[in-house]
Coordinates of C-alpha atoms in Angstrom, one line a residue:
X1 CA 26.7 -1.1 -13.3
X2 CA 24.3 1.8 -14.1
X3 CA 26.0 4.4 -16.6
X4 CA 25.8 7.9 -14.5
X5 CA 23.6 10.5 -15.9
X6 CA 25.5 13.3 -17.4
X7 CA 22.4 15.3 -19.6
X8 CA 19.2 16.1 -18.4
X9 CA 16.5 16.6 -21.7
X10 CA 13.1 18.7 -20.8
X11 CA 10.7 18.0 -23.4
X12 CA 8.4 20.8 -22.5
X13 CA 11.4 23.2 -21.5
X14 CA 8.9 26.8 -22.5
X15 CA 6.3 25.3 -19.9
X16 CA 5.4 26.4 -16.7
X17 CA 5.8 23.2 -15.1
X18 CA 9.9 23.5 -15.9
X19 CA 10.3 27.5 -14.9
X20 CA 7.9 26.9 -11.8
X21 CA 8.9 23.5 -10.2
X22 CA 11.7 21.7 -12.5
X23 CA 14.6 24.3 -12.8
X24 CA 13.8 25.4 -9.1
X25 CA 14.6 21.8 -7.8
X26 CA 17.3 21.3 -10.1
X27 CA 19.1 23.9 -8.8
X28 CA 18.8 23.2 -5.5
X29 CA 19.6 19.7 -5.8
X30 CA 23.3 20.8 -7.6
X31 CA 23.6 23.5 -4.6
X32 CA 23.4 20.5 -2.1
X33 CA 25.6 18.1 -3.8
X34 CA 29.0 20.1 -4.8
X35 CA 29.7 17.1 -6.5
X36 CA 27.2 16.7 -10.0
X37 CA 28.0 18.0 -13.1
X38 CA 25.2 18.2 -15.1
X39 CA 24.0 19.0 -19.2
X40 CA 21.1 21.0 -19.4
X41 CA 19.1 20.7 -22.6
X42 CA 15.4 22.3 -23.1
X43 CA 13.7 21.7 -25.9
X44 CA 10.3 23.4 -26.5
X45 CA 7.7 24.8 -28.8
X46 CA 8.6 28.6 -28.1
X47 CA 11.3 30.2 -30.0
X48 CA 13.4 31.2 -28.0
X49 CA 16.8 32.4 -27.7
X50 CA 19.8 31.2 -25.8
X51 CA 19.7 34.8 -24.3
X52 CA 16.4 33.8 -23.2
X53 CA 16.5 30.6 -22.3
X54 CA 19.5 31.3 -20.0
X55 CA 18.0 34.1 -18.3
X56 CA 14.8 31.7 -17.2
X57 CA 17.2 29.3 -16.2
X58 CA 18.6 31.7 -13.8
X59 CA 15.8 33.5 -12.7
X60 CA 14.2 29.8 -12.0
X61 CA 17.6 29.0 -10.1
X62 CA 17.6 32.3 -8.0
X63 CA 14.0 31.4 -6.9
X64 CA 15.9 28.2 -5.0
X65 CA 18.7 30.1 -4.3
X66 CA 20.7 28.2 -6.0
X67 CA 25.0 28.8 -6.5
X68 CA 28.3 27.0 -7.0
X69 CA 30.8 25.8 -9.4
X70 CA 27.6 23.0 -10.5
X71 CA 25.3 26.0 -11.0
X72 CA 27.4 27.7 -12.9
X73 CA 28.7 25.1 -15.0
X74 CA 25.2 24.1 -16.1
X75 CA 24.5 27.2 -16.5
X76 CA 27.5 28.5 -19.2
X77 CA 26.6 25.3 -20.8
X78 CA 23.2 24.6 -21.4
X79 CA 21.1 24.9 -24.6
X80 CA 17.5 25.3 -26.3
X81 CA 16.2 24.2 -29.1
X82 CA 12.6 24.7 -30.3
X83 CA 11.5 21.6 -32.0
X84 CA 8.7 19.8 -32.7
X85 CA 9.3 16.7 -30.3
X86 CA 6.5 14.1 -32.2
X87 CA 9.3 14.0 -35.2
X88 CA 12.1 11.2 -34.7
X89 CA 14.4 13.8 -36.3
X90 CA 14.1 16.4 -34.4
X91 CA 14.1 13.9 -31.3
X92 CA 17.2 12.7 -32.9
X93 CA 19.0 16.2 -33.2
X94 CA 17.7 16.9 -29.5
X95 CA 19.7 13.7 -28.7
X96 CA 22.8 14.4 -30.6
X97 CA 23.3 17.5 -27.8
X98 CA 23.1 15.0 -25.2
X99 CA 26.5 14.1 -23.6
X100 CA 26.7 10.7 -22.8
X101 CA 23.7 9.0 -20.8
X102 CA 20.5 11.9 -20.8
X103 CA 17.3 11.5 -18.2
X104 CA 14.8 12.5 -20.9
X105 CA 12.1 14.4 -18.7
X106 CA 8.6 14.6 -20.3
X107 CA 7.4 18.1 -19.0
X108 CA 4.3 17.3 -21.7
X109 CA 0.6 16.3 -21.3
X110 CA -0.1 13.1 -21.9
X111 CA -1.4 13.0 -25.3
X112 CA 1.9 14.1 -26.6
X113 CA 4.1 12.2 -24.1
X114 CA 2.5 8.9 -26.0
X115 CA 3.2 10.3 -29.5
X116 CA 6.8 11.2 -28.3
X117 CA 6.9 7.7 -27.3
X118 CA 6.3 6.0 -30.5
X119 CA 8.7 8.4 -32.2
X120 CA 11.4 7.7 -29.9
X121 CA 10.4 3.8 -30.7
X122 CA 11.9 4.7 -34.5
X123 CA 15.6 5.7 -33.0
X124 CA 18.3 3.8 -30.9
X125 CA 18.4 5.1 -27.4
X126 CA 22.1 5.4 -25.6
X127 CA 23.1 3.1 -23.1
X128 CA 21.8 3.9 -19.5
X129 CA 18.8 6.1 -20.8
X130 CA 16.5 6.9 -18.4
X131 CA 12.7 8.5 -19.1
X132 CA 10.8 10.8 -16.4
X133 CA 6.9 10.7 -16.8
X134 CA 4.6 13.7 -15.3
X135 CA 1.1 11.9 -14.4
X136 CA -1.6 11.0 -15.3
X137 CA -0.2 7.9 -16.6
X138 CA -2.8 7.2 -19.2
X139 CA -6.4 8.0 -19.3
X140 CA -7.9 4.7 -18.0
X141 CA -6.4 1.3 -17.3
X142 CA -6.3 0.0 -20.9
X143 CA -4.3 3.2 -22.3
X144 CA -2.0 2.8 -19.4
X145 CA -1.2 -0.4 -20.6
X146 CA -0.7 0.7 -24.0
X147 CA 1.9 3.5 -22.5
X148 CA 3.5 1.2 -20.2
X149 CA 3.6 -1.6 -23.7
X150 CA 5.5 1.9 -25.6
X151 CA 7.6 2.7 -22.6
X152 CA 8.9 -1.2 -22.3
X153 CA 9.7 -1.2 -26.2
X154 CA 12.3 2.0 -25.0
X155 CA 14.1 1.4 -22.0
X156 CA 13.8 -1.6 -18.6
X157 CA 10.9 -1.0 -16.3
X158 CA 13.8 0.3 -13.8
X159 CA 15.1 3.0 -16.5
X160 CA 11.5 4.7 -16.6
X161 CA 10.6 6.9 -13.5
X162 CA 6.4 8.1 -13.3
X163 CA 6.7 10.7 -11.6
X164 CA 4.7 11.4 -8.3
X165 CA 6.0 14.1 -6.1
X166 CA 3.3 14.3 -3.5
X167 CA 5.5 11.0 -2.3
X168 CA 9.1 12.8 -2.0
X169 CA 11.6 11.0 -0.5
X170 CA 10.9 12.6 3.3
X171 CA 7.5 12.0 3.3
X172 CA 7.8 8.1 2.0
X173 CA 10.7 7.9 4.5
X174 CA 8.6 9.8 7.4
X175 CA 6.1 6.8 7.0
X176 CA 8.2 4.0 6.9
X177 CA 10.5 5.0 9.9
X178 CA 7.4 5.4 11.9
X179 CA 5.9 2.5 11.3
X180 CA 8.8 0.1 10.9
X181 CA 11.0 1.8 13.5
X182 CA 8.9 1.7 16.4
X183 CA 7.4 -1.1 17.9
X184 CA 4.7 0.2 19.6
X185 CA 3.0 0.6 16.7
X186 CA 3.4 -2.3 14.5
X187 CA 1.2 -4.7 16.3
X188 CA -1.6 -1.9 16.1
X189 CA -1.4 -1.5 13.0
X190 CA -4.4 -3.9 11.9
X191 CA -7.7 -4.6 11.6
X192 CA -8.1 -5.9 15.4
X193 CA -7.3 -2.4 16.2
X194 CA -7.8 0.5 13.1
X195 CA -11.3 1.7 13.2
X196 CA -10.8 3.7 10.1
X197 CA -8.3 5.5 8.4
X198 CA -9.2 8.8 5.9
X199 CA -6.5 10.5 4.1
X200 CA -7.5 14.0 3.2
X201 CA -6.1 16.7 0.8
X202 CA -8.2 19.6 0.9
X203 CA -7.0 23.0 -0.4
X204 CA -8.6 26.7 -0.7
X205 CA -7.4 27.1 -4.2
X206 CA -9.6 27.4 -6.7
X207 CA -9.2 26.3 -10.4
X208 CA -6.2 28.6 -10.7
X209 CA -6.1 28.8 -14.6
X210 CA -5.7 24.8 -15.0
X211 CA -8.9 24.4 -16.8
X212 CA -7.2 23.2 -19.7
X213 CA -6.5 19.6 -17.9
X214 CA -8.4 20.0 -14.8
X215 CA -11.6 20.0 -16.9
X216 CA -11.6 16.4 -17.9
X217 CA -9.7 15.4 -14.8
X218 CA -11.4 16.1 -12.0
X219 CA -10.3 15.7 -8.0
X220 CA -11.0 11.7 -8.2
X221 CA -8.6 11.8 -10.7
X222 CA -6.3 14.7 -10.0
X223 CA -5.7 13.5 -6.9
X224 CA -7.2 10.3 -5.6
X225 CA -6.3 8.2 -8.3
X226 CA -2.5 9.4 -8.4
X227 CA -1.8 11.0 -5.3
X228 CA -3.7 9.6 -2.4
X229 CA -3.4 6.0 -3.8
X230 CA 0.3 6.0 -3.3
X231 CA 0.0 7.7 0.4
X232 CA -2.7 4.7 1.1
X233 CA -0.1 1.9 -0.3
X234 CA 3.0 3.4 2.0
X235 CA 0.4 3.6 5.1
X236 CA -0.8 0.2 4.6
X237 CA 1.8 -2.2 3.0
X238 CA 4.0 -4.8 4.6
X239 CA 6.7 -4.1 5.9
X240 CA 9.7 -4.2 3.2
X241 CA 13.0 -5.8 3.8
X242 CA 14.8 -3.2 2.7
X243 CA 14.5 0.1 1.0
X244 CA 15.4 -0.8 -2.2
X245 CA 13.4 -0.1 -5.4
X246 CA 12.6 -3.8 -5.7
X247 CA 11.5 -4.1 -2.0
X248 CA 9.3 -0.9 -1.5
X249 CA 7.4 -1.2 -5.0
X250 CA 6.9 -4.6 -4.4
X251 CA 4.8 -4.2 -1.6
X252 CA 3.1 -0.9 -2.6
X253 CA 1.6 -3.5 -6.0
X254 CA 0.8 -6.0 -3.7
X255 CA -1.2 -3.9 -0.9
X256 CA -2.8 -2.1 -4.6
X257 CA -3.2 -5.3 -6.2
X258 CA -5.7 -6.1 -3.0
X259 CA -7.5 -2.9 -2.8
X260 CA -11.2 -2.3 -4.0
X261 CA -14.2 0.2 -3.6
X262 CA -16.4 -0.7 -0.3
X263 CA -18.8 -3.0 -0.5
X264 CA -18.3 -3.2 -4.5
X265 CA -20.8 -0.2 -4.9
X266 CA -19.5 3.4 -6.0
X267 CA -22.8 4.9 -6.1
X268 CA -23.1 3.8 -1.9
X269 CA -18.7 4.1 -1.5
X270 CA -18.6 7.7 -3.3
X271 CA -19.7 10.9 -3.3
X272 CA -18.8 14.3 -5.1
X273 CA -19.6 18.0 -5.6
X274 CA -18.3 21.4 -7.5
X275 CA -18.2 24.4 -5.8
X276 CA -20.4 27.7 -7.0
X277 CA -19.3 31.0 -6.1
X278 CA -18.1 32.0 -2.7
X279 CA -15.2 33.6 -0.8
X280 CA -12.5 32.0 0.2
X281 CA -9.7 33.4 2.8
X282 CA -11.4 36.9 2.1
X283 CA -11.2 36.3 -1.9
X284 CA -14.0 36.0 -3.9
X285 CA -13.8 33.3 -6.0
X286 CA -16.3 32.7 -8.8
X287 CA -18.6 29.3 -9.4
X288 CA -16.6 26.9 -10.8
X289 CA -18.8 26.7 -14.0
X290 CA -18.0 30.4 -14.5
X291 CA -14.1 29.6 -14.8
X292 CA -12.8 30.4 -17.7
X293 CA -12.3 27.3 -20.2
X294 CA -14.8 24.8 -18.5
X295 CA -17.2 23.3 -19.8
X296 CA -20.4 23.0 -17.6
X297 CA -21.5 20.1 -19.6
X298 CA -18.8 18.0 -18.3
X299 CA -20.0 18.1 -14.8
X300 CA -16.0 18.2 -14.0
X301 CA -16.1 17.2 -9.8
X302 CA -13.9 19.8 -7.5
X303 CA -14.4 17.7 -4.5
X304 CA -14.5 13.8 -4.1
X305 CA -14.7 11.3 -1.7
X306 CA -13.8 7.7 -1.8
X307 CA -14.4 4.5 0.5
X308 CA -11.9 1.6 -0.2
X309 CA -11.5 -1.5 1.5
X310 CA -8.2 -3.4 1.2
X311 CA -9.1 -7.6 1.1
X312 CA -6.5 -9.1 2.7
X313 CA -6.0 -10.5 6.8
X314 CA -4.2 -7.5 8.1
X315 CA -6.9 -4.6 6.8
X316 CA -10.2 -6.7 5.9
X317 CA -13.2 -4.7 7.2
X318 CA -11.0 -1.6 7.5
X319 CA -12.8 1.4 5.6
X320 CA -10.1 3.6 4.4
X321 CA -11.8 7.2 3.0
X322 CA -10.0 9.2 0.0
X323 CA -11.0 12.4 0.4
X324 CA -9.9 16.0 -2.2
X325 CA -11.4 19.4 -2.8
X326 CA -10.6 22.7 -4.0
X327 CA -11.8 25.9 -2.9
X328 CA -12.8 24.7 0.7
X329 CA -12.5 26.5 3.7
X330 CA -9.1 25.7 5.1
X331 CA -6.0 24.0 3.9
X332 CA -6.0 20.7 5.4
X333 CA -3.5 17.7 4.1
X334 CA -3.6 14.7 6.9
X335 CA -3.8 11.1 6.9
X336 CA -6.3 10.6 10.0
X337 CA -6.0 6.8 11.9
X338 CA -9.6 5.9 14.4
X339 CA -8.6 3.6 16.4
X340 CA -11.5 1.4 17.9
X341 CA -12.9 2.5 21.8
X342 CA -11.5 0.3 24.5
X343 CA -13.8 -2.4 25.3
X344 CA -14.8 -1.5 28.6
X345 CA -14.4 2.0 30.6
X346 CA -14.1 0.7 34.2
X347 CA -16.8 2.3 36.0
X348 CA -16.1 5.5 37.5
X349 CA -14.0 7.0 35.0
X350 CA -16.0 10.2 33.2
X351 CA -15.4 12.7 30.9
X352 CA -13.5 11.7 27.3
X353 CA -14.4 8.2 26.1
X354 CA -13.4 9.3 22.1
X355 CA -10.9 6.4 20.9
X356 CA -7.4 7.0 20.2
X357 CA -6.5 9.1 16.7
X358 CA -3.2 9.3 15.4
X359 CA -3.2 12.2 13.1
X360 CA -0.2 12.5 10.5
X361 CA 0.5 15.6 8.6
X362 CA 1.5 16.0 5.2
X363 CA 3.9 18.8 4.0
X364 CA 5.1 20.3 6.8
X365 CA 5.1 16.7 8.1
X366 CA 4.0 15.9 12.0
X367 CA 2.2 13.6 13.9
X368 CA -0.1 14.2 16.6
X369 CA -1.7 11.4 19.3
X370 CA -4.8 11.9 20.9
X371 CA -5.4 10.0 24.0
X372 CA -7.6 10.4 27.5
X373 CA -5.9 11.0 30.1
X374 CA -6.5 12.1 33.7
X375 CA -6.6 15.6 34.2
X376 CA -5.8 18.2 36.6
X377 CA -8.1 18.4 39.6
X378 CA -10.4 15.3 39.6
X379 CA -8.6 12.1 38.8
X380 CA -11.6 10.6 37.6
X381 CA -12.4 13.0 34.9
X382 CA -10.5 12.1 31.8
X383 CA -9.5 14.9 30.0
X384 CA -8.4 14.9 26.0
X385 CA -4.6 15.6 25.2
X386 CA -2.4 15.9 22.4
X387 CA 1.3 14.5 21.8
X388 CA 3.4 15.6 19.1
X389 CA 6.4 15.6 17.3
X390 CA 7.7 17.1 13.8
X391 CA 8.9 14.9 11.6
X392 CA 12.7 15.7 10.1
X393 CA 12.8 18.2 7.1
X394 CA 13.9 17.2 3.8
X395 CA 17.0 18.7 2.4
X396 CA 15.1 19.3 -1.1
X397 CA 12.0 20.1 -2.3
X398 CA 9.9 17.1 -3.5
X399 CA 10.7 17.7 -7.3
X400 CA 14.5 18.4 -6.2
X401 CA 13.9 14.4 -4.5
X402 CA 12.0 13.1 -8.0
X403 CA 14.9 14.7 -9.9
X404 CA 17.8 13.0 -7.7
X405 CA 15.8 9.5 -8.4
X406 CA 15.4 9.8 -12.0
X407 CA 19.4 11.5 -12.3
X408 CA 21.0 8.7 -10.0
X409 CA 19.1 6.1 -11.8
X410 CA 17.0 5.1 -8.3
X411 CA 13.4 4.4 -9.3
X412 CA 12.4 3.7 -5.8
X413 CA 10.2 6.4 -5.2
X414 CA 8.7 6.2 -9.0
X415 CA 5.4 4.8 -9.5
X416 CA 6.2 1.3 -11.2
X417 CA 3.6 0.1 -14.7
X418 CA 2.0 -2.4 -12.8
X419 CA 0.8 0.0 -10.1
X420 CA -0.2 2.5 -12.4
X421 CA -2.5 0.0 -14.2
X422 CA -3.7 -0.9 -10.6
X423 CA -4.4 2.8 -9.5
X424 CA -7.0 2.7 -12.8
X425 CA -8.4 -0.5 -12.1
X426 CA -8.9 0.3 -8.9
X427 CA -11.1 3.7 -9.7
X428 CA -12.7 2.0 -12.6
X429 CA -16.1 1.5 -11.2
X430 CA -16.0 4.9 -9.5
X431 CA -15.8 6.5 -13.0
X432 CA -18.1 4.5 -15.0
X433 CA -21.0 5.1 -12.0
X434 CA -20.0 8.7 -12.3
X435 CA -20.7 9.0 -16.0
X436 CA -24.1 7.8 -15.0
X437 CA -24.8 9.8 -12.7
X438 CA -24.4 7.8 -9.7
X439 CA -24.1 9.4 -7.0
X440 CA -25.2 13.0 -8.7
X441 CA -23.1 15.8 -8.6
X442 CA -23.7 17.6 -5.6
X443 CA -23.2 21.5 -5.3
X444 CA -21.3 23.9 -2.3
X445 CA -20.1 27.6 -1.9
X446 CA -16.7 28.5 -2.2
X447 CA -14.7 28.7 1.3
X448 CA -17.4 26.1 3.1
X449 CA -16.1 22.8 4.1
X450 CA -18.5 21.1 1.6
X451 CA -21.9 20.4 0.9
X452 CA -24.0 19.9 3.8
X453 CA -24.4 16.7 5.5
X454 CA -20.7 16.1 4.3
X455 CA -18.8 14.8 7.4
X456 CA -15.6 16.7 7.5
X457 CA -13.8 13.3 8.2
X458 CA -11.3 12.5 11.2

């Protein structure tokens, strides 16, 4: 039987990630459940005091609104230490604070979270540990294996959570009861009927300060090869038997495992751009090569667009379109299904002939189906309509749903080694044509919907 979690380590506790979106979640996730008593311990390179390391804690928990006897407790109890986490000693005292089985949550970038790793390979882990990863995990497909051979010498694959939260449990559970709880669709769902699918994350934010990573990341790998990856393995796999962790990462590796760039050619499957200076939602935002700490030499992509194709009998000959950008005109966060015309309009019947689309909205999540229909007035005018629905809310925010994972031991919703080796291999070819400058690096103003000639997809 899995030992409960009773401490929760933040390697990276001075960061922004863990006053912004960690302690936020946390707290909300002990207001919901009464029940959890929790250790707090934050471990940083700032020096700071436990004055000030409790006052972020509760000026991170007020953000979420978050009170109770759970709260509280965590919050009379937890402690800082500024260490130097790359040490096994230091790792070592951070542990000795620990009471009995921690979640060690690794709120560093990923250079360090490797070092930490082969320093933690020089102590004797308690029983039950469990490690929380932030993405990316690894570089490229070969130092992902090389984490993933460091992570295994720790802890089981099933005590090691990657972290995704664009997948919280609502949205992943959104998508599955959709398509698994409603026959209508399921025989649809297939080559014989899918004309195309695009999944597209588009935002109007600019570089916001993130150069420091964002610079030698870029959107294909910001987002494509983390993010939208996962949403094209929960839209396309087979339907699991259950929702177990076994069952659902299962077949997300197996519909990755099948997955490749169109036609085996990046430079015809891909495209990609950066913006230059523009306005966006009445704020003028400057070129991207003007941002402080990039480097125009790196010719760092803030939009990119991907063609896959997924080789098996259900999806063959299905294009599915990855699609991010920054500083674009509107927000726009959808996974967009074409399905193919009807064969034959019978004769007589005018007006819309555009195929089905089933649109599906990320974050708030909703689903809209466009069909033809006849109209008001003339019956044989068909006329273009729209049903929808809202999908249920999640009780948490997504980091509040990664945190319940990684503190009830529940890797479901993690991304598992073998599929984060896959997501790599998978936008391989993409990366290497890049560096050669295939296809160039195309240019567009700030608060435009891309460079021109772009189809705005879906």
């Amino acid at each position: 039987m899995t030992q409960p979690i009773a401490t929760l380590l933040i390697l990276g506790a001075s960061g922004d990630l863990t006053s912004r979106l960690l302690l936020p979640a946390l707290g909300q996730l002990l207001t919901e459940q009464h029940v959890r008593r929790l250790r707090l311990v934050g471990a940083g390179s700032d020096d700071l005091s436990p004055a000030e390391w409790r006052a972020i804690v509760v000026k991170s928990f007020a953000t979420a609104e978050a009170s109770g006897a759970c709260v509280d407790h965590l919050v009379a109890t937890t402690v800082y230490r500024r260490a130097d986490v790359t040490r096994p000693e230091e790792l070592q005292g951070l542990l000795a604070l620990c009471e009995g089985a921690p979640a060690v949550y690794f709120a560093l970038p990923p250079a360090v979270t490797g070092l930490v790793c082969e320093a933690l390979a020089e102590l004797e882990l308690p029983g039950g540990t469990q490690l929380a990863l932030e993405k990316p995990f690894g570089f490229d497909e070969d130092s992902a294996v090389r984490l993933n051979a460091s992570l295994a010498r720790l802890v089981p694959e099933e005590c090691i959570h990657r972290i995704d939260h664009f997948l919280g449990r609502s949205t992943v559970f959104n998508l599955l009861g959709f398509r698994f709880a409603n026959r209508i669709f399921e025989p649809l769902w297939n080559n014989n009927h899918i004309e195309r699918v695009d999944i597209v994350y588009d935002e109007q934010l600019g570089l916001e300060g993130r150069a420091g990573y964002y610079d030698r990341a870029g959107a294909l790998v910001d987002m494509i090869q983390s993010h939208l990856l996962q949403v094209l393995a929960v839209l396309a796999m087979e339907p699991p038997a259950t929702l177990d962790a076994a069952d659902l990462r299962d077949a997300k590796g197996i519909v990755l495992r099948a997955t490749r760039v169109r036609g085996g050619s990046p430079s015809r499957s891909s495209r990609r751009a950066r913006y230059g200076a523009g306005v966006v939602a009445a704020r003028p935002v400057p070129a991207y090569v003007d941002e402080p700490g990039v480097d125009p030499a790196n010719d760092t992509e803030t939009l990119a667009e991907v063609t896959f194709e997924i080789n098996n009998w259900r999806w063959a000959g299905v294009p599915f379109t990855l699609r991010s950008g920054k500083a674009l005109a509107a927000r726009r966060r959808e996974i967009v299904v074409t399905f193919k015309p009807v064969p034959h309009l019978p004769v007589g019947l005018t007006g819309h002939e555009e195929p089905t689309v089933l649109r599906i909205f990320l974050g708030p999540d909703e689903l809209s189906l466009e069909l033809n229909l006849n109209g008001p007035g003339d019956p044989h005018v068909l006329e273009r309509v729209s049903l929808g629905a809202v999908f249920g809310p999640g009780q948490l925010l997504a980091y509040g749903e990664v945190l319940e994972g990684v503190l009830d031991s529940d890797p479901a919703l993690s991304v598992r080694g073998d599929v984060a080796e896959q997501c790599w291999r998978i936008v391989a070819p993409v990366l290497a044509a890049w560096r050669k400058g295939k296809p160039p690096l195309e240019e567009y103003t700030a608060g435009t919907t891309g460079p021109s000639g772009w189809s705005t997809l879906g």
